[in-house]
Coordinates of C-alpha atoms in Angstrom, one line a residue:
M1 CA 2.0 -8.4 32.1
V2 CA 0.2 -6.6 29.3
S3 CA 2.3 -4.1 27.4
V4 CA 0.9 -0.6 27.2
P5 CA 1.7 1.4 24.0
S6 CA 3.7 4.5 24.6
A7 CA 2.1 7.9 24.3
G8 CA 4.1 8.6 21.2
R9 CA 3.0 5.4 19.5
V10 CA -0.6 6.1 20.3
Q11 CA -0.3 9.5 18.8
Q12 CA 1.2 8.0 15.7
H13 CA -1.7 5.6 15.3
I14 CA -4.2 8.5 15.8
S15 CA -2.3 10.5 13.1
A16 CA -2.4 7.5 10.7
I17 CA -6.2 7.1 11.1
A18 CA -6.8 10.9 10.8
S19 CA -4.6 11.0 7.7
G20 CA -6.6 8.2 6.1
F21 CA -9.9 9.9 6.6
L22 CA -8.8 13.5 6.1
G23 CA -5.1 13.5 5.0
D24 CA -5.6 15.7 2.0
W25 CA -7.5 18.3 4.1
L26 CA -4.9 18.2 6.9
E27 CA -2.1 18.7 4.4
H28 CA -3.8 21.6 2.7
R29 CA -4.1 23.3 6.1
G30 CA -0.6 22.5 7.3
N31 CA -1.9 20.5 10.2
P32 CA 0.9 18.6 12.0
L33 CA -1.3 15.4 11.9
A34 CA -0.6 15.3 8.2
V35 CA 1.9 12.4 7.8
P36 CA 5.1 13.2 5.8
M37 CA 6.5 10.6 3.5
T38 CA 9.4 9.0 5.3
V39 CA 11.7 6.0 4.8
F40 CA 12.7 4.0 7.8
A41 CA 15.6 1.6 8.4
D42 CA 15.6 -0.4 11.6
G43 CA 13.1 2.1 13.0
E44 CA 15.1 5.2 12.2
A45 CA 14.1 7.8 9.7
L46 CA 16.6 8.2 6.8
D47 CA 17.9 11.5 5.4
L48 CA 17.3 10.9 1.7
Q49 CA 20.1 13.4 0.8
N50 CA 22.6 11.3 2.8
P51 CA 21.1 8.0 3.8
Q52 CA 23.3 6.3 6.3
P53 CA 21.7 3.1 7.6
A54 CA 23.4 0.8 10.0
A55 CA 24.0 -1.6 7.1
S56 CA 23.7 -0.7 3.4
G57 CA 23.2 -3.5 1.0
S58 CA 23.1 -3.4 -2.8
V59 CA 19.5 -4.7 -2.8
L60 CA 16.8 -2.4 -1.5
C61 CA 13.6 -3.9 -0.2
L62 CA 10.9 -1.2 0.5
S63 CA 7.7 -2.2 2.3
I64 CA 4.7 0.2 1.8
H65 CA 1.7 0.0 4.1
G66 CA -2.0 0.6 3.3
L67 CA -4.8 2.9 4.2
M68 CA -4.8 4.2 7.8
E69 CA -1.8 1.9 8.6
L70 CA 1.7 2.5 9.9
E71 CA 4.8 0.7 8.9
S72 CA 4.4 -1.4 12.0
V73 CA 1.6 -3.4 10.2
W74 CA 4.5 -5.5 8.6
D75 CA 5.8 -6.6 12.0
F76 CA 5.1 -10.2 13.1
P77 CA 3.1 -9.9 16.4
A78 CA 5.3 -12.3 18.3
K79 CA 8.5 -11.1 16.7
P80 CA 8.3 -7.3 16.2
D81 CA 11.8 -7.1 14.8
E82 CA 10.9 -9.4 12.0
H83 CA 8.9 -8.6 8.8
Y84 CA 8.9 -9.6 5.2
G85 CA 11.9 -7.4 4.4
T86 CA 14.1 -8.8 7.1
H87 CA 13.1 -12.4 6.1
L88 CA 14.1 -11.6 2.5
A89 CA 17.3 -10.0 3.6
N90 CA 18.3 -13.1 5.5
R91 CA 17.5 -15.2 2.4
L92 CA 19.1 -13.0 -0.2
G93 CA 22.0 -11.4 1.7
D94 CA 23.4 -8.0 0.9
T95 CA 19.9 -6.5 1.3
S96 CA 18.6 -3.5 3.2
A97 CA 15.1 -3.9 4.6
L98 CA 13.3 -0.5 4.5
K99 CA 9.8 0.7 5.3
L100 CA 7.8 3.6 4.0
R101 CA 5.3 5.8 6.0
F102 CA 3.0 8.1 4.1
N103 CA -0.2 10.2 4.2
T104 CA -2.8 7.7 3.0
G105 CA -5.5 10.3 2.6
R106 CA -3.8 12.1 -0.3
P107 CA -4.7 11.3 -3.9
I108 CA -2.9 8.1 -4.8
Y109 CA -1.4 9.7 -7.9
R110 CA 0.2 12.5 -5.9
N111 CA 1.7 9.9 -3.5
G112 CA 2.8 8.0 -6.5
Q113 CA 4.6 11.0 -8.0
D114 CA 6.3 11.7 -4.6
L115 CA 7.3 8.1 -4.2
A116 CA 8.8 8.0 -7.6
A117 CA 10.9 11.1 -6.8
L118 CA 11.8 9.7 -3.4
L119 CA 13.0 6.4 -4.9
E120 CA 15.2 8.4 -7.3
R121 CA 16.8 10.3 -4.5
L122 CA 17.2 7.1 -2.4
V123 CA 18.9 5.1 -5.2
S124 CA 21.0 8.0 -6.3
N125 CA 22.3 8.8 -2.8
W126 CA 22.6 5.2 -1.4
P127 CA 26.0 4.6 0.1
V128 CA 26.7 1.7 -2.4
P129 CA 25.5 1.1 -6.0
V130 CA 22.0 -0.3 -6.0
K131 CA 21.7 -3.5 -8.1
R132 CA 18.2 -4.6 -7.3
L133 CA 15.0 -3.0 -6.0
V134 CA 12.1 -4.9 -4.4
L135 CA 8.8 -3.0 -3.7
I136 CA 6.2 -4.7 -1.5
G137 CA 2.8 -3.0 -1.1
H138 CA -0.1 -3.9 1.2
S139 CA -3.5 -2.8 0.1
M140 CA -3.3 0.9 -0.9
G141 CA 0.5 0.4 -0.8
G142 CA 0.3 -1.8 -3.9
L143 CA -1.7 0.8 -5.8
L144 CA 1.0 3.3 -4.8
I145 CA 3.7 1.1 -6.4
R146 CA 1.8 1.0 -9.7
S147 CA 1.4 4.7 -9.6
A148 CA 5.1 5.3 -8.8
C149 CA 6.2 2.9 -11.5
H150 CA 4.3 4.9 -14.1
Y151 CA 5.7 8.3 -13.1
G152 CA 9.2 6.9 -12.6
A153 CA 9.2 5.6 -16.2
A154 CA 7.6 8.8 -17.5
N155 CA 10.4 10.8 -16.0
D156 CA 13.2 8.4 -17.0
H157 CA 14.1 7.7 -13.4
R158 CA 17.1 5.5 -12.8
W159 CA 15.3 3.3 -10.3
A160 CA 12.6 2.3 -12.8
S161 CA 15.4 1.0 -15.2
L162 CA 16.5 -1.4 -12.4
N163 CA 13.4 -3.5 -13.4
P164 CA 12.1 -3.8 -9.9
D165 CA 10.2 -6.7 -8.3
C166 CA 6.7 -5.4 -7.5
V167 CA 4.6 -7.3 -5.1
Y168 CA 0.9 -6.4 -4.6
I169 CA -0.5 -7.9 -1.4
G170 CA -4.3 -7.5 -1.0
S171 CA -4.3 -4.5 -3.3
P172 CA -7.7 -3.4 -4.7
H173 CA -6.6 -2.8 -8.3
D174 CA -10.3 -2.9 -9.4
G175 CA -11.5 -1.1 -6.3
S176 CA -12.5 -2.2 -2.8
W177 CA -16.1 -3.3 -2.2
L178 CA -16.1 -1.4 1.1
A179 CA -15.0 1.8 -0.5
V180 CA -17.5 1.4 -3.3
G181 CA -20.3 0.7 -0.7
A182 CA -19.4 3.9 1.1
H183 CA -19.5 5.9 -2.1
K184 CA -22.9 4.6 -3.1
A185 CA -24.3 5.0 0.4
A186 CA -23.2 8.6 0.5
G187 CA -24.7 9.3 -2.9
W188 CA -28.1 7.7 -2.0
L189 CA -28.4 9.5 1.4
N190 CA -27.6 12.8 -0.2
R191 CA -30.4 12.4 -2.6
V192 CA -33.2 11.5 -0.1
P193 CA -35.5 14.3 1.0
R194 CA -35.2 13.9 4.8
D195 CA -32.7 16.4 6.2
Y196 CA -31.3 14.1 8.9
L197 CA -30.5 11.4 6.3
K198 CA -28.7 14.1 4.2
V199 CA -26.6 14.9 7.2
V200 CA -25.6 11.2 7.6
G201 CA -24.7 11.1 3.9
E202 CA -22.6 14.3 4.2
V203 CA -20.7 12.7 7.1
I204 CA -20.0 9.5 5.2
D205 CA -19.0 11.7 2.2
L206 CA -16.3 13.4 4.4
R207 CA -13.6 11.1 3.3
S208 CA -10.3 11.7 1.8
E209 CA -9.3 11.5 -1.9
G210 CA -7.2 8.5 -1.0
I211 CA -10.3 6.6 0.1
R212 CA -12.3 7.8 -2.9
N213 CA -9.5 6.5 -5.2
L214 CA -9.9 3.0 -3.7
S215 CA -13.5 2.9 -5.0
R216 CA -12.2 2.3 -8.5
G217 CA -8.5 1.6 -7.9
D218 CA -7.5 5.0 -9.4
V219 CA -3.7 5.5 -9.4
F220 CA -3.2 8.1 -12.1
E221 CA -4.1 11.8 -12.6
P222 CA -7.7 12.5 -13.4
G223 CA -8.2 12.2 -17.1
T224 CA -5.3 9.8 -17.6
S225 CA -6.2 6.6 -19.3
D226 CA -5.3 3.3 -17.6
Q227 CA -1.6 2.5 -18.0
P228 CA 0.0 -0.9 -18.4
L229 CA 2.3 -2.4 -15.7
L230 CA 5.9 -1.2 -15.8
Q231 CA 7.6 -3.2 -18.6
G232 CA 10.7 -5.1 -17.7
A233 CA 9.6 -5.3 -14.0
R234 CA 8.4 -8.5 -12.4
H235 CA 4.9 -8.2 -11.0
Y236 CA 3.4 -10.6 -8.3
V237 CA 0.0 -10.7 -6.8
I238 CA -1.0 -12.1 -3.4
S239 CA -4.7 -12.3 -2.2
G240 CA -6.4 -13.6 0.9
L241 CA -9.8 -14.9 1.9
L242 CA -11.7 -14.8 5.1
A243 CA -12.7 -18.5 5.1
K244 CA -10.5 -21.5 4.5
G245 CA -12.9 -23.0 2.0
E246 CA -12.1 -21.1 -1.2
Q247 CA -15.8 -21.3 -2.4
H248 CA -17.3 -20.4 0.9
P249 CA -20.1 -17.9 0.5
V250 CA -18.4 -15.4 2.9
N251 CA -15.4 -15.3 0.5
V252 CA -17.7 -14.6 -2.4
L253 CA -19.3 -11.7 -0.6
F254 CA -16.3 -10.2 1.2
G255 CA -13.0 -11.6 -0.1
D256 CA -10.3 -11.0 2.4
A257 CA -12.7 -8.6 4.3
L258 CA -11.9 -5.6 2.2
V259 CA -10.8 -6.8 -1.2
H260 CA -12.1 -9.5 -3.5
Q261 CA -9.7 -11.9 -5.1
S262 CA -10.6 -10.7 -8.6
S263 CA -9.8 -7.1 -7.7
A264 CA -6.5 -8.2 -6.1
R265 CA -5.6 -9.8 -9.4
G266 CA -6.7 -6.9 -11.5
E267 CA -8.9 -9.1 -13.6
R268 CA -10.6 -6.0 -15.2
R269 CA -7.2 -4.6 -16.3
E270 CA -6.0 -5.5 -19.8
G271 CA -2.7 -6.9 -20.8
W272 CA -1.4 -7.7 -17.3
E273 CA 1.4 -10.2 -17.3
L274 CA 2.1 -11.5 -13.8
A275 CA 5.2 -13.4 -12.8
G276 CA 3.4 -15.0 -9.9
I277 CA -0.1 -15.3 -8.3
A278 CA -0.9 -16.8 -4.9
N279 CA -4.0 -17.0 -2.8
F280 CA -4.3 -17.8 0.9
P281 CA -7.8 -18.9 2.1
G282 CA -8.2 -18.2 5.8
V283 CA -5.8 -15.2 5.8
D284 CA -7.7 -11.9 6.1
H285 CA -6.7 -8.5 4.8
I286 CA -4.6 -7.3 7.7
R287 CA -2.9 -10.6 8.4
L288 CA -1.7 -10.7 4.8
A289 CA 0.9 -8.1 5.9
H290 CA 2.5 -10.4 8.5
H291 CA 1.8 -14.1 7.8
P292 CA 4.4 -16.9 7.7
L293 CA 2.8 -18.5 4.6
V294 CA 3.0 -15.2 2.7
S295 CA 6.6 -14.7 3.8
Q296 CA 7.5 -18.2 2.6
Q297 CA 5.9 -17.4 -0.8
L298 CA 7.8 -14.1 -1.2
Q299 CA 11.1 -15.9 -0.4
E300 CA 10.3 -18.5 -3.0
W301 CA 9.5 -16.0 -5.7
L302 CA 12.2 -13.4 -5.0
S303 CA 15.1 -15.8 -4.4

């Protein structure tokens, strides 16, 4: 029997897609499709003022999804109750596996500021003293981690002093080739003389600030110079490739389908010191969020 998604789940996916395209616009107008930033434990939303999960460990592992995704992107298809957080919890012990849901259409720096403040409330109000923090981000989620680390350190947040483990999975630190292509196409079409092509260009240009940020990997406020990775924290990078042969032409052109390997590693960024780098040929962008080999790598690094 084929399972049919519930009406509520379908609505959530529609909301996630809408927020990715127009999340900043929806939020500005108070539209209910604008996704609020929420932390989940075992599928239940937590009250950050009084978080009471079923089990509260002294290690917090927070998984952060990417553009137009939901927290369900982390779930293994055949085992929906399992994800990287639960695998790490089983390996480390005394660990609470959490997930974040957020409006991916907002500017990344604004989500970063809000995530920094959210983590401060979460750590301060957690039922037991937090000894370790693990942040895992897929795609845009990884950029959000970088942004939050900057604003957390700038505001002397307690959580930033825990020297978190930061894992960036398929994150376009130097921009996504697809977002760059959309940006260039819109600019070209808006300059051509024929009216119908301008209309097409304007439609393409109707994309959120979050998507625009991906074109360059922008994670800080406009006018802010590029900032280094959070000192004291451990930073790990995971990338994927469409084809199993690492030098296959399709990998050179498209990377993991959305992000090139060089961008995932932030090769244009200066002074990056990474605690670990791993590449998985044959694992595309979406599957990077729920793949056994990636889970094994995370357990090796973080144990």
